[in-house]
Structure formats: structure tokens, C-alpha cells
PDB file of C-alpha atoms and ligand atoms in Angstrom:
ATOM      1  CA  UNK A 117     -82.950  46.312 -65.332  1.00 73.00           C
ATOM      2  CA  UNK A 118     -84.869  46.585 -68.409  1.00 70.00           C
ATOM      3  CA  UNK A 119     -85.864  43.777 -70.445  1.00 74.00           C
ATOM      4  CA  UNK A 120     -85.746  40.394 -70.757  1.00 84.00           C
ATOM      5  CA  UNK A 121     -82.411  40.606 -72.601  1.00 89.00           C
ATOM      6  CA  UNK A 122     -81.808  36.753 -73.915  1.00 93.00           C
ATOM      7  CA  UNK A 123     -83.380  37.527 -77.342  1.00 92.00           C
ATOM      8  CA  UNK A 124     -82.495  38.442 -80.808  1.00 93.00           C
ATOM      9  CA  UNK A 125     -83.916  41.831 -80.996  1.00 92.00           C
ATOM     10  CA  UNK A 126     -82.482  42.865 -77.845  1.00 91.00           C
ATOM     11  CA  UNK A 127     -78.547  41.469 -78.635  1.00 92.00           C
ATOM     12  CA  UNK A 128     -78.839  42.786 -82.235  1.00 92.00           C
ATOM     13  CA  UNK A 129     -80.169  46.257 -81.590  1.00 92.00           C
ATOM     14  CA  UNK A 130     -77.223  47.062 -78.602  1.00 90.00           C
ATOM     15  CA  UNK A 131     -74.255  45.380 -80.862  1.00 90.00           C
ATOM     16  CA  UNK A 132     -76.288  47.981 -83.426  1.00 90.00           C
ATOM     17  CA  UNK A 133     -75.620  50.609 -80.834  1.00 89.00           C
ATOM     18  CA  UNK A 134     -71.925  49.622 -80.110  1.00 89.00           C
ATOM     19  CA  UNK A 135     -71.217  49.355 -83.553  1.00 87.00           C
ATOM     20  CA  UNK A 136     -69.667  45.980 -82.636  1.00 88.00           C
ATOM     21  CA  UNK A 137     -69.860  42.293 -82.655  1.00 91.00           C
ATOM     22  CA  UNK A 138     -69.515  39.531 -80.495  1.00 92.00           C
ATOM     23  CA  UNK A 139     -65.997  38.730 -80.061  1.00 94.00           C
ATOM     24  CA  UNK A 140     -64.588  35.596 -80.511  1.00 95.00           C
ATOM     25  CA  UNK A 141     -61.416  36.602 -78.576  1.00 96.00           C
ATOM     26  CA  UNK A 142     -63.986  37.066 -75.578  1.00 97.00           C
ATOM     27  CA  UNK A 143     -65.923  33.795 -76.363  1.00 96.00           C
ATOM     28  CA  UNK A 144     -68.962  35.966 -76.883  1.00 97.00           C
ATOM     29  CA  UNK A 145     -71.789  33.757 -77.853  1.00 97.00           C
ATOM     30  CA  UNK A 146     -75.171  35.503 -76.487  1.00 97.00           C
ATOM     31  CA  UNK A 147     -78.466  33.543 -75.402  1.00 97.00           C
ATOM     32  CA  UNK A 148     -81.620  34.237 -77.079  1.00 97.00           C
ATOM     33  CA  UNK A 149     -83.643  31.947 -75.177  1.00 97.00           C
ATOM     34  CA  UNK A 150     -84.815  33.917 -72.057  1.00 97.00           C
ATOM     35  CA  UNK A 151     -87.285  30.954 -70.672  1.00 97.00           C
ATOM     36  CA  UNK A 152     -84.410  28.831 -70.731  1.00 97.00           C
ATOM     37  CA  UNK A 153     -81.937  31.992 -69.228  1.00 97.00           C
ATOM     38  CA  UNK A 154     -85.245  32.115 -66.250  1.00 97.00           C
ATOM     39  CA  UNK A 155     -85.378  28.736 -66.076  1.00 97.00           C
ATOM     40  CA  UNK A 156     -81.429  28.412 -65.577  1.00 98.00           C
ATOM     41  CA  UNK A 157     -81.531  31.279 -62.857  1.00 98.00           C
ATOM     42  CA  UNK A 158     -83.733  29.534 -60.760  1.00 97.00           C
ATOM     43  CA  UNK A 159     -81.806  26.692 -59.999  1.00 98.00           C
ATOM     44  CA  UNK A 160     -79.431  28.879 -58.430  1.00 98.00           C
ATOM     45  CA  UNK A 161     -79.361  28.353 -54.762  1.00 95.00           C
ATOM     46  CA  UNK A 162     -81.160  31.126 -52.611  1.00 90.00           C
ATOM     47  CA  UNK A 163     -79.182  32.359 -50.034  1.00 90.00           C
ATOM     48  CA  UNK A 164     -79.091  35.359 -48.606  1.00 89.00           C
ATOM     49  CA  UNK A 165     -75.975  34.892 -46.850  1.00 92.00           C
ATOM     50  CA  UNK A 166     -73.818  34.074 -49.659  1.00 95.00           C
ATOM     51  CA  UNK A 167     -72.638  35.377 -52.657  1.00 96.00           C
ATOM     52  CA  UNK A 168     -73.868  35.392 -56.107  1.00 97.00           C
ATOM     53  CA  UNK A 169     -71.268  35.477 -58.654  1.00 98.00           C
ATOM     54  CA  UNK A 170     -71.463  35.512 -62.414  1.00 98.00           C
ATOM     55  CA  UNK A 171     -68.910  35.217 -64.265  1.00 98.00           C
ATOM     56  CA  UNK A 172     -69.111  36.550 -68.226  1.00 98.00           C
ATOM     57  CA  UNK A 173     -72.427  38.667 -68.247  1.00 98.00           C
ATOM     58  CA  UNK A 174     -72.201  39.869 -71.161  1.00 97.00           C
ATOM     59  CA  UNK A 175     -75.128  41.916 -72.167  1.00 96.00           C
ATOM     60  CA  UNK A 176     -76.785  40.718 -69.158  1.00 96.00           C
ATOM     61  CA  UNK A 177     -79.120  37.214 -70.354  1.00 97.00           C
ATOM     62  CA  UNK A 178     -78.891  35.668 -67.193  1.00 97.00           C
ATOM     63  CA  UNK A 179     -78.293  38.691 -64.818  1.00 97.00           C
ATOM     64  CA  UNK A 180     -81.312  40.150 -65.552  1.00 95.00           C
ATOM     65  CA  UNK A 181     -83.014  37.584 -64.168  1.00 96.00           C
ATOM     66  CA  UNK A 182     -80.307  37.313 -61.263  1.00 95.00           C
ATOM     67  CA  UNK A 183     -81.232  40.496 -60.213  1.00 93.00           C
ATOM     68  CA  UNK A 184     -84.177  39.445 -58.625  1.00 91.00           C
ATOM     69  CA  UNK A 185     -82.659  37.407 -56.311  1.00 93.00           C
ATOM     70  CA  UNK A 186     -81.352  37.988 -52.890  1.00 89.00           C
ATOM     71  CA  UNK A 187     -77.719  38.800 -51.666  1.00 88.00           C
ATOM     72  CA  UNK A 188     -75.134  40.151 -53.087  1.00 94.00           C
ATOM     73  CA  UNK A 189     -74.646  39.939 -56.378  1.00 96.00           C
ATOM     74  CA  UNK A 190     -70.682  39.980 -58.206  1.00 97.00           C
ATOM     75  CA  UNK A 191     -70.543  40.451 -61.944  1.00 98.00           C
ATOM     76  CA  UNK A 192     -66.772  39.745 -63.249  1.00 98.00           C
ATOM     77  CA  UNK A 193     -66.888  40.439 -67.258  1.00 98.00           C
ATOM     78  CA  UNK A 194     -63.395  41.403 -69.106  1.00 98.00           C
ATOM     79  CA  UNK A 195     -65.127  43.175 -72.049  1.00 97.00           C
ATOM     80  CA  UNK A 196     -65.462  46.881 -70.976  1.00 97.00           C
ATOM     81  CA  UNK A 197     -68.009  47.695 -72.877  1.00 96.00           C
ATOM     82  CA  UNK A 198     -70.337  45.105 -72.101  1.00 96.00           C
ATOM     83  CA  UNK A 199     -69.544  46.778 -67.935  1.00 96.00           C
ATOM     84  CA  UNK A 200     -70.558  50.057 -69.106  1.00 95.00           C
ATOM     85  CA  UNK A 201     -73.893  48.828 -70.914  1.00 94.00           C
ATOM     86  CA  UNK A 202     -74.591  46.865 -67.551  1.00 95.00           C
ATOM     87  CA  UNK A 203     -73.689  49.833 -65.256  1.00 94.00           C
ATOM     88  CA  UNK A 204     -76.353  51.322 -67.118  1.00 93.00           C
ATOM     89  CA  UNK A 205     -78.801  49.283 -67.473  1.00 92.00           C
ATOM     90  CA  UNK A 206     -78.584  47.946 -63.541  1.00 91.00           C
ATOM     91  CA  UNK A 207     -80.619  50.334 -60.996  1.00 84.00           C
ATOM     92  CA  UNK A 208     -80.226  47.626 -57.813  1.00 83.00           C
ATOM     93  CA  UNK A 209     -77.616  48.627 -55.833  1.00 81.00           C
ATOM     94  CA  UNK A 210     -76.427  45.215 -54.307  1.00 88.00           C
ATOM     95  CA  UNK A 211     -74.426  44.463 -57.402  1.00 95.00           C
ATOM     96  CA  UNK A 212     -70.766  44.620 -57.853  1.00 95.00           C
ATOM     97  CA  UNK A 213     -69.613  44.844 -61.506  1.00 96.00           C
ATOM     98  CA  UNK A 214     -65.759  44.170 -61.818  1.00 97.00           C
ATOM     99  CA  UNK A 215     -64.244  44.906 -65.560  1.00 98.00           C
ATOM    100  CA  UNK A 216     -61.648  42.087 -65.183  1.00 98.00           C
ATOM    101  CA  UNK A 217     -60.549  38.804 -66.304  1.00 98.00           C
ATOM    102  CA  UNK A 218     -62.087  36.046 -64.096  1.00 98.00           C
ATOM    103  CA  UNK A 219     -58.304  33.792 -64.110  1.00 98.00           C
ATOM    104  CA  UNK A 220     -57.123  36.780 -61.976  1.00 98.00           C
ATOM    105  CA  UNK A 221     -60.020  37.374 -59.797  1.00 98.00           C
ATOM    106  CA  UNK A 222     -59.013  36.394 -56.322  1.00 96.00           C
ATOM    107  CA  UNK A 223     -61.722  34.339 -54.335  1.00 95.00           C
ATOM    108  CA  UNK A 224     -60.416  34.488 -51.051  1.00 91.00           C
ATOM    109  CA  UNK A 225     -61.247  37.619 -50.694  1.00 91.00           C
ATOM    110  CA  UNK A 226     -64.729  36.968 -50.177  1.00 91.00           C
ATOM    111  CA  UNK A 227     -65.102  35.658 -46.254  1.00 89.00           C
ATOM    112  CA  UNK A 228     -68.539  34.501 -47.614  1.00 94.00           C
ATOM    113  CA  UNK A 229     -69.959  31.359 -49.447  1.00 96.00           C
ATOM    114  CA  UNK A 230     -69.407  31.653 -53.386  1.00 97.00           C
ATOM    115  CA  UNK A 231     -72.650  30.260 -55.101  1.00 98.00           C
ATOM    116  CA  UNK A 232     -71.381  30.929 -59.519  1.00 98.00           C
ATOM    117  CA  UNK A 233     -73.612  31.188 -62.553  1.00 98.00           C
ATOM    118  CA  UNK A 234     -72.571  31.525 -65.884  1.00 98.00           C
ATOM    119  CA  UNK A 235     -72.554  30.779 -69.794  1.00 98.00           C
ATOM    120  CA  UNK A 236     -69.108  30.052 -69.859  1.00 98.00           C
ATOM    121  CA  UNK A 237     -66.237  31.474 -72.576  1.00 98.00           C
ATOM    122  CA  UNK A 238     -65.307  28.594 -74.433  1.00 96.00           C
ATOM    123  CA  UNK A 239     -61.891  29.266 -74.982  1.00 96.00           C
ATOM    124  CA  UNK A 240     -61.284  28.750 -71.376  1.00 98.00           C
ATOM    125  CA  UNK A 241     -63.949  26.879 -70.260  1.00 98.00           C
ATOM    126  CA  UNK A 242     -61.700  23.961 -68.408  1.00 97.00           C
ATOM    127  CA  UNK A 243     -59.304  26.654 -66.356  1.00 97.00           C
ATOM    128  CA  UNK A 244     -62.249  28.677 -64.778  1.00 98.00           C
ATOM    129  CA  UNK A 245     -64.225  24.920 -63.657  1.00 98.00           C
ATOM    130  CA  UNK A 246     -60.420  24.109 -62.380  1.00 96.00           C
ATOM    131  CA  UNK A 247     -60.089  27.535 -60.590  1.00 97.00           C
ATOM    132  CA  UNK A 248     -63.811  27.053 -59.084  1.00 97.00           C
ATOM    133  CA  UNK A 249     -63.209  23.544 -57.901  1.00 96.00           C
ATOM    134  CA  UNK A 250     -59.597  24.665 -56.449  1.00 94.00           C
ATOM    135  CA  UNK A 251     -61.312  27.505 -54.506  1.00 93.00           C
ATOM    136  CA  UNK A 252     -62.402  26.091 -50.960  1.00 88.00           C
ATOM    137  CA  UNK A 253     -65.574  28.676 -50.607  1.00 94.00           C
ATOM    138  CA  UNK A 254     -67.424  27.620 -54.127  1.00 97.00           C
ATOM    139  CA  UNK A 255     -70.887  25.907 -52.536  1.00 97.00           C
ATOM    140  CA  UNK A 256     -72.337  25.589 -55.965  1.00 98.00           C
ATOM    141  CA  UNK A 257     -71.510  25.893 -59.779  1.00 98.00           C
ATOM    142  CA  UNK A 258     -74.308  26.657 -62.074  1.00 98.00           C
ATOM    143  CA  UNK A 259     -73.023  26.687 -65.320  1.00 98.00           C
ATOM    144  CA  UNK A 260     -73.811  26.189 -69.238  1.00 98.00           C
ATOM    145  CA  UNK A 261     -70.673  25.161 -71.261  1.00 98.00           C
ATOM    146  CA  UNK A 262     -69.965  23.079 -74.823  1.00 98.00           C
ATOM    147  CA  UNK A 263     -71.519  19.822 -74.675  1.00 98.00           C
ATOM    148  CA  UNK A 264     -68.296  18.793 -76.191  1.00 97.00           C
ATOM    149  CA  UNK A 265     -66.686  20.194 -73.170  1.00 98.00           C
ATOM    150  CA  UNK A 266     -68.305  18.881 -70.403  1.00 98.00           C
ATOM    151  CA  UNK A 267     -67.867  15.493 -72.047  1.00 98.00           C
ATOM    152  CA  UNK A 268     -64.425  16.149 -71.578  1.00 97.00           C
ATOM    153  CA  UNK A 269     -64.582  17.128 -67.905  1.00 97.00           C
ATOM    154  CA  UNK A 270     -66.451  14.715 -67.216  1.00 98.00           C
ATOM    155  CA  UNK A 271     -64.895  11.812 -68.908  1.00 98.00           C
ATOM    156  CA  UNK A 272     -65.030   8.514 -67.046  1.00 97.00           C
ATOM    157  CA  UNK A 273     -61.971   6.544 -66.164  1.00 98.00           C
ATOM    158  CA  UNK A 274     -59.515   4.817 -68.562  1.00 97.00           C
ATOM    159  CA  UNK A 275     -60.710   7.241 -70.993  1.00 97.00           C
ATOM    160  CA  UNK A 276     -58.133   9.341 -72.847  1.00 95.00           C
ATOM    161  CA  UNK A 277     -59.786  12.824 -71.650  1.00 96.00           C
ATOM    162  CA  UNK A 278     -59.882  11.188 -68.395  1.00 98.00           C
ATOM    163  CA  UNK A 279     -58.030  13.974 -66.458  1.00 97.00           C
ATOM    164  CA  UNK A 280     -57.656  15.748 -62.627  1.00 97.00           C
ATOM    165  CA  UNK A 281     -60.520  18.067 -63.590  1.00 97.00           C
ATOM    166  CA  UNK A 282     -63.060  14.740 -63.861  1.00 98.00           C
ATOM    167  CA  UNK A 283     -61.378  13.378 -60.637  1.00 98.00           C
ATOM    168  CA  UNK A 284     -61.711  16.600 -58.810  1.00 98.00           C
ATOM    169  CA  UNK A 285     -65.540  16.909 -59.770  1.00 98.00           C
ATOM    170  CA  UNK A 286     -66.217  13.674 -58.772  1.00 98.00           C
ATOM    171  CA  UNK A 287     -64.099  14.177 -55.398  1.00 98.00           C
ATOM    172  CA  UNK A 288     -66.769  17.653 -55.269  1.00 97.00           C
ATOM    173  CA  UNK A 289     -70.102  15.103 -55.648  1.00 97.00           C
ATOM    174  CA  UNK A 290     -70.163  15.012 -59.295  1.00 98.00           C
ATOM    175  CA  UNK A 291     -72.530  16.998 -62.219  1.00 98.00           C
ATOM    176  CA  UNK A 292     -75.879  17.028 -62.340  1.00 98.00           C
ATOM    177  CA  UNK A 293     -77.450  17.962 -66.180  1.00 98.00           C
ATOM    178  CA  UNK A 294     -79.907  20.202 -66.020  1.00 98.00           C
ATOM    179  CA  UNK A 295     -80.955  20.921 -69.768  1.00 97.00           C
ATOM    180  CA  UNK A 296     -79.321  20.274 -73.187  1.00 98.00           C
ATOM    181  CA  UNK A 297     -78.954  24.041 -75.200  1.00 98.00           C
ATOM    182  CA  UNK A 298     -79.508  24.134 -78.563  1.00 98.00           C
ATOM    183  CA  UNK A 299     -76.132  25.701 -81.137  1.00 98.00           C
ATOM    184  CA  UNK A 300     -80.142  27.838 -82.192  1.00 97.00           C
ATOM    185  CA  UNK A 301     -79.918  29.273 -78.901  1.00 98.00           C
ATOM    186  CA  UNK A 302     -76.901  31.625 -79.274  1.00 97.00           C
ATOM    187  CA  UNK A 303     -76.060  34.781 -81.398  1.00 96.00           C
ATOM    188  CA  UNK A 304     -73.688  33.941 -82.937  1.00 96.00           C
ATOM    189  CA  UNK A 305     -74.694  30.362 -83.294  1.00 96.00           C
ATOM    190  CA  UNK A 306     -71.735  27.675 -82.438  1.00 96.00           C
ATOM    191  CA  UNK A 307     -70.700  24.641 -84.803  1.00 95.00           C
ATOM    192  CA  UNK A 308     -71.936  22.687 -81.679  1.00 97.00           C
ATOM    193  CA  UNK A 309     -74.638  21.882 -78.989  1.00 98.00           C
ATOM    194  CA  UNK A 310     -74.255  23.014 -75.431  1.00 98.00           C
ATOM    195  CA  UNK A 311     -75.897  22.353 -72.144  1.00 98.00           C
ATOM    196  CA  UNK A 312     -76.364  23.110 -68.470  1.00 98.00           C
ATOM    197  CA  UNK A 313     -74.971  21.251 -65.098  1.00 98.00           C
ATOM    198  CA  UNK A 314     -74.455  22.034 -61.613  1.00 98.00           C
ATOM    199  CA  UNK A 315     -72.389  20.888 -59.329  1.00 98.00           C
ATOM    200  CA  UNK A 316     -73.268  21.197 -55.509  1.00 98.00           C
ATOM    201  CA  UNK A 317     -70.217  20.848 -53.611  1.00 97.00           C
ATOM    202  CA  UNK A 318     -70.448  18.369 -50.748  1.00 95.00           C
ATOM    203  CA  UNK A 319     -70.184  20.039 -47.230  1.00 91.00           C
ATOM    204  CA  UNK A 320     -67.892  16.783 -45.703  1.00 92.00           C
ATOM    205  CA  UNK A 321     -64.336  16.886 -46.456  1.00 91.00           C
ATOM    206  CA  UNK A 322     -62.424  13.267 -47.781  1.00 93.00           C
ATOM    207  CA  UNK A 323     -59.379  14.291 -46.643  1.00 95.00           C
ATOM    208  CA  UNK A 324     -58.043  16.936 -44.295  1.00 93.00           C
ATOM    209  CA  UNK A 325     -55.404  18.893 -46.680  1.00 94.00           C
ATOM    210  CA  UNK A 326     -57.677  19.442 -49.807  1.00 95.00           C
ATOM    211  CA  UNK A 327     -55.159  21.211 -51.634  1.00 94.00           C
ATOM    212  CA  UNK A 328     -52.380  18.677 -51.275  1.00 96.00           C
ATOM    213  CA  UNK A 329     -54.610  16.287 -52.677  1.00 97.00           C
ATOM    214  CA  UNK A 330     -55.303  18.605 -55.756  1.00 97.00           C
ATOM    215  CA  UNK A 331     -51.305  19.235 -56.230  1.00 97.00           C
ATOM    216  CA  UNK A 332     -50.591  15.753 -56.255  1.00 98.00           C
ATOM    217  CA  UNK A 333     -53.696  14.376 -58.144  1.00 98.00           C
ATOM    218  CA  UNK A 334     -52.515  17.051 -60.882  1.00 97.00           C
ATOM    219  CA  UNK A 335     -48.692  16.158 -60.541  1.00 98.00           C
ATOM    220  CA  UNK A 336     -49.499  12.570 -61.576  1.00 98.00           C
ATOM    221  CA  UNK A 337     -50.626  13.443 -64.498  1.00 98.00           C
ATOM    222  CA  UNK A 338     -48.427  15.366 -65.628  1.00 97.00           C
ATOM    223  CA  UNK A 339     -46.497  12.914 -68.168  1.00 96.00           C
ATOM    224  CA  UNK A 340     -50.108  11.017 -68.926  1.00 92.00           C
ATOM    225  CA  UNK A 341     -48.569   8.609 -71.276  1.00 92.00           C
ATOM    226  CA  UNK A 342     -45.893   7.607 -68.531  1.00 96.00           C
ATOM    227  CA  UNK A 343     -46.894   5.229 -65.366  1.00 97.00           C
ATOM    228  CA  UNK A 344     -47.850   6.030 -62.108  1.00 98.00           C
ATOM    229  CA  UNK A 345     -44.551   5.080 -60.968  1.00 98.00           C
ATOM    230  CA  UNK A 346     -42.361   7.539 -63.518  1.00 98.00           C
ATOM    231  CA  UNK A 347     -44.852  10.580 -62.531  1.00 98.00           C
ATOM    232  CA  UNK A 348     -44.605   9.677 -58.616  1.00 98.00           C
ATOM    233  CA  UNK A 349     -40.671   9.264 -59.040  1.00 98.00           C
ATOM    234  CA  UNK A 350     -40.190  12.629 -60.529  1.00 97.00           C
ATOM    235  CA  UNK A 351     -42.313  13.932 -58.034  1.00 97.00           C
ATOM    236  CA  UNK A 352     -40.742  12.706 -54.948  1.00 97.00           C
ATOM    237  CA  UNK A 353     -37.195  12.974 -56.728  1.00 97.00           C
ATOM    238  CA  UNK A 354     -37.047   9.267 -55.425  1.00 96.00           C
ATOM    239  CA  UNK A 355     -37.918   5.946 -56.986  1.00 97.00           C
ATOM    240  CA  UNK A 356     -37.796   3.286 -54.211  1.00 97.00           C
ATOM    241  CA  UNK A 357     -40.042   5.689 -52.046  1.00 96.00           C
ATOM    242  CA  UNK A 358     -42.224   5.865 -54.827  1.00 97.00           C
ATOM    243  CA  UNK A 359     -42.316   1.977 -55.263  1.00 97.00           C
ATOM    244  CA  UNK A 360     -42.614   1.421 -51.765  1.00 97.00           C
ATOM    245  CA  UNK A 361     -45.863   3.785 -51.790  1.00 97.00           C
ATOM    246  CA  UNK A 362     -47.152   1.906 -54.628  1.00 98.00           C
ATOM    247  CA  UNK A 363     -46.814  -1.470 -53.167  1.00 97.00           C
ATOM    248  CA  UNK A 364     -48.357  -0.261 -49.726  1.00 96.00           C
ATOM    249  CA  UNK A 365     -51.438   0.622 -51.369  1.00 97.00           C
ATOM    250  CA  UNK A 366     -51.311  -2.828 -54.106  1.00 97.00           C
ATOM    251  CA  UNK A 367     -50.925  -0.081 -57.112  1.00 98.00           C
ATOM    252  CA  UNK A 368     -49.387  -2.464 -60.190  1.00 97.00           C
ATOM    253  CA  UNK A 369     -46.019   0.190 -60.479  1.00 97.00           C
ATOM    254  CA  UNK A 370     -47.043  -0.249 -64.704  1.00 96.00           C
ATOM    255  CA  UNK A 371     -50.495   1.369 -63.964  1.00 98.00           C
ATOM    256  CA  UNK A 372     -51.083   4.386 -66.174  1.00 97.00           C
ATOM    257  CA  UNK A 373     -52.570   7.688 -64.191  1.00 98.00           C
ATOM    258  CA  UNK A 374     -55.786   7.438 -66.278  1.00 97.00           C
ATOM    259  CA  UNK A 375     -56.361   3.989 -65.000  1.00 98.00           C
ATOM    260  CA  UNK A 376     -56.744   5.344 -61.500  1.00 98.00           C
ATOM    261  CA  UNK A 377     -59.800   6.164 -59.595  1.00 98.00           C
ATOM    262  CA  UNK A 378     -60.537   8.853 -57.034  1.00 98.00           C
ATOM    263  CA  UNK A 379     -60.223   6.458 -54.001  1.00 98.00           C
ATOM    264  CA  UNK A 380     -56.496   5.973 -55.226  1.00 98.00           C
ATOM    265  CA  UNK A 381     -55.286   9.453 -55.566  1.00 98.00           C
ATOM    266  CA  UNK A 382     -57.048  10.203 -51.869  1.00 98.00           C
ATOM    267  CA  UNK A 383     -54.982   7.394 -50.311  1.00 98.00           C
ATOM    268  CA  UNK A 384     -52.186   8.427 -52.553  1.00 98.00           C
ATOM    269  CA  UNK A 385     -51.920  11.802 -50.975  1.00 98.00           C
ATOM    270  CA  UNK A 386     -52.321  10.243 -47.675  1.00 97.00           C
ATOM    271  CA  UNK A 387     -49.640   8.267 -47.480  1.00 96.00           C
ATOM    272  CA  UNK A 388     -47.276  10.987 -49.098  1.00 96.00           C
ATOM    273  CA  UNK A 389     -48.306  13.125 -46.750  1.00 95.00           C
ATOM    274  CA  UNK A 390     -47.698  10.401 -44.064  1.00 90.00           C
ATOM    275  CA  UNK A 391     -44.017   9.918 -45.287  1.00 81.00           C
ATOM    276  CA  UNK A 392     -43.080  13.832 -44.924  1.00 72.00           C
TER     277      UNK A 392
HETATM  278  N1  SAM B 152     -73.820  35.688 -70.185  1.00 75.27           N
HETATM  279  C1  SAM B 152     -73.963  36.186 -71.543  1.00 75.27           C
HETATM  280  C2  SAM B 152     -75.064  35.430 -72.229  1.00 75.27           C
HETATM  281  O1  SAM B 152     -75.418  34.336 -71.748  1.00 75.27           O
HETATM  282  O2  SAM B 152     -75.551  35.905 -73.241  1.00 75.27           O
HETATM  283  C3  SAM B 152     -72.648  36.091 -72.333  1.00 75.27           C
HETATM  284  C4  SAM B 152     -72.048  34.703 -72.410  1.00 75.27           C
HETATM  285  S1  SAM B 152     -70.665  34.594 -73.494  1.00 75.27           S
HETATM  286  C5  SAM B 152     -70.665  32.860 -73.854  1.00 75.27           C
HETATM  287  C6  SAM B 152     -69.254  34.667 -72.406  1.00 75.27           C
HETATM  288  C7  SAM B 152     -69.005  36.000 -71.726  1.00 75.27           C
HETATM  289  O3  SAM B 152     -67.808  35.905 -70.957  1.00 75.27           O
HETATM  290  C8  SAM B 152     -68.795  37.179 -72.667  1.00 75.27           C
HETATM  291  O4  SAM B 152     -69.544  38.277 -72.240  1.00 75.27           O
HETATM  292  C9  SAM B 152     -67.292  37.484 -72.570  1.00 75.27           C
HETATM  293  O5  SAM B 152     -66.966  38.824 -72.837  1.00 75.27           O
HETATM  294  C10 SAM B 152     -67.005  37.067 -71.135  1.00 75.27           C
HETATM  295  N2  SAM B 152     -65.604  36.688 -70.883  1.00 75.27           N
HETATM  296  C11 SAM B 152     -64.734  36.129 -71.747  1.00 75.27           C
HETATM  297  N3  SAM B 152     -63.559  35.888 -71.146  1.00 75.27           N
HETATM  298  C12 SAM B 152     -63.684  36.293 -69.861  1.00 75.27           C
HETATM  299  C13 SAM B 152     -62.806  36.304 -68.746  1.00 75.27           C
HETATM  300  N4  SAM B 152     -61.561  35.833 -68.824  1.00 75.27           N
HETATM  301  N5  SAM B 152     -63.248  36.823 -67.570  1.00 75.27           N
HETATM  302  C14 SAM B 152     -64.520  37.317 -67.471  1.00 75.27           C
HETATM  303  N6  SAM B 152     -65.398  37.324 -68.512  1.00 75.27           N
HETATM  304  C15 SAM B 152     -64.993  36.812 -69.684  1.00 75.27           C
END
């Protein structure tokens, strides 16, 4: 791969090419800063035995660093032309480039570790860190998002952005900043700041059934402004079990979901699971 691609001349002269722009339906907002694209790329876990996947290449800022490392390497980008201007610009033949939208990408697939890199699409930044953390063979998340949204994810308790995402990371072994981005840093530039975290996804398991603990963490909130009580009712379809759950682990049956912490919603799930 030619380059180094994260800079203004490079972005501006193959839009030039295209005859395009960067698309706001994609989220397209390309780094220009290629130490910082280096420096993110190297924080990525080396690992020959897993996979590399990035998710939203683009015109290839981070990839062409990627490509230096070992493994295989999967590319998942929904803009078609940004796949053909990588197919050509990528000589290594351990890459997979897959023209498709990452929400329908399935991740089983791969019998291998998933280690993911990426400068994330805002406009559905939250649904592709819930699909990640949902997966059960993501080992490590390298990612730059909107400072505004990883505030969000990561809001602490009693909060009102308080959410399942923010439990689920924690449940994971929380976020780890690596660098604040500068709105200077992108082409176009955003109204706001970003920055870069990782998450490296603790080996030991809390609780046996993973994904029962993610269903019901996420059922609880679904009525937010309701109490524990009204979202475990509707979920069992029965209040005095749901009371009697409560009381067993000393929940006040007033408690909101947001008041909550992670220890809760893992003994929650165990003792529903207990009563099936
Ligand atoms: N990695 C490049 C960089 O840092 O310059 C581009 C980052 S840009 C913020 C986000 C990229 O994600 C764009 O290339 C966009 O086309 C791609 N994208 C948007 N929605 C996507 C989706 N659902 N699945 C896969 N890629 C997507």
C-alpha cells in the first residue's frame, strides 16, 4: 500500500479523482493525522493467531498502517467505492475486503479471536460497540469515536445516559483512553472533539450464560423512566415473582433501572435463571 494516507493531500486528491465527497450518510469523516493513525495502530494487539478486523476503512488511514501487521486482516466498509480504491491500492494478500454493512456482518463465522480497529461512523456509533460487546469472540476493541459519544457509553450510574451499553463495558473490564482527537484532525472537520479507547475484554467469565445476562440487563431498561419492578413484571408476565426476586436480593421494588449497578443485574439474571 502506497502512502501514508491520513493527510490532506492524499484524501483531497482521491475524492478529486472520484469526483466525490465524504458522505455524511456513510459518517465519512477522514483522518489527516497519520502519527496519530501509527500511533493508534500500534496499540492493537499482535497476534498472529487472531483476527484483525476493521471496520469503516475508508480510504485506508489506519489500514495502511494495519497492513504491516501480522494475521489476517478483515476490512468491512459499506461504501463501494472506497472497496475498489482499497482493492487497488492493497498488494498483501492476507486481507479480506468485504463491501458490506458492518450491522449485518456475522461474527460467528470466524472460529478465531476477533481483535477490531476503527474510526467509527457516528451515526451508529452505539449499535456497532453493542454488537462488539454482544459477540463472545471480540478480545479487544480499538476504537476512536465522538468524545460526546463515549461520554455517553460510558456514563456512570444514576446518570440519565446511564444505559446497558455502560453496564456491559464495565461487565467487559471497562475503557481505557488512549488519546483525545482533535475536530482539526478530520476532513471534513466535525462540530466536536473525538478520542481513542480500548477495551480489552477480560478472559474470566461473571456468569455462565453471558447472553442471558445481556437480554435481561437490556429488558430492564426498556421503560427507563418506570421501576425495576414494572420492567421485571412485564418481563416475567408476573408481578409477585418479580417482587419476590426483588426482595431476595434487598432491591427497594421503587428503584429505577439507572440506579442499579452491574453486581445487581449479574445476580438479577441469576436468580431468574434459577426460577426457570
Ligand atoms: N477509517 C477511515 C479514516 O479514519 O479516515 C474512515 C473513517 S469514517 C469516520 C467511517 C467509515 O465507515 C467510512 O469509510 C464509512 O464509509 C464507513 N461506514 C459507514 N457506515 C458503515 C457500515 N454500516 N458498515 C461498514 N462501514 C461503514
Amino acid at each position: 500500500m502506497l502512502g501514508p494516507i491520513a493527510n490532506k493531500d492524499y484524501v483531497l486528491k482521491y475524492l478529486n479523482i472520484y469526483d466525490t465527497h465524504a458522505l455524511k450518510k456513510y459518517g465519512q469523516n477522514f483522518l489527516i493525522d497519520d502519527e496519530l493513525a501509527e500511533s493508534i495502530v500500534s496499540k492493537v494487539k499482535d497476534d498472529k493467531d487472531s483476527i484483525i478486523l476493521e471496520i469503516g476503512p475508508g480510504l485506508g488511514a489506519l489500514t495502511y498502517h494495519l497492513v504491516k501487521k501480522e494475521g489476517h486482516k478483515v476490512l468491512v466498509e459499506i461504501d463501494p467505492l472506497m472497496c475498489d480504491h482499497l482493492k487497488h491500492q492493497i498488494q498483501e494478500n492476507d486481507i479480506e475486503i468485504l463491501n458490506m454493512d458492518f450491522l449485518r456482518m456475522n461474527l460467528k463465522k470466524y472460529d478465531k479471536e476477533i481483535v477490531v480497529v476503527g474510526n467509527l461512523p457516528y451515526y451508529i456509533t452505539t449499535d456497532i460497540i453493542e454488537k462488539l460487546l454482544l459477540a463472545n469472540n471480540v478480545t479487544q476493541m480499538t476504537l476512536m469515536v465522538q468524545k460526546e459519544a463515549y461520554e455517553r457509553l460510558t456514563a456512570p450510574i444514576s446518570s440519565k445516559e446511564y444505559s446497558p451499553i455502560s453496564i456491559f463495558l464495565e461487565y467487559v473490564g471497562g475503557t481505557k483512553i488512549l488519546s483525545k482527537v482533535s475536530r482539526h484532525s478530520y476532513i471534513p472537520e466535525p462540530h466536536v472533539d473525538s478520542l481513542v479507547f480500548q477495551v480489552n475484554v477480560k478472559k474470566e467469565k461473571q456468569i455462565e450464560n453471558e447472553s442471558a445476562f445481556f437480554k435481561i440487563t437490556k429488558a430492564m431498561f426498556l421503560m427507563r423512566r418506570k421501576t425495576i419492578l414494572n420492567n421485571l413484571t412485564s418481563y416475567l408476565k408476573d408481578k409477585q415473582k418479580a417482587e419476590t426476586i426483588l426482595n431476595e436480593l434487598s432491591c427497594p421494588l421503587t428503584a429505577r433501572p439507572e440506579q442499579l449497578n452491574l453486581d445487581f443485574y449479574l445476580k438479577l439474571t441469576k436468580e431468574i435463571l434459577k426460577c426457570r
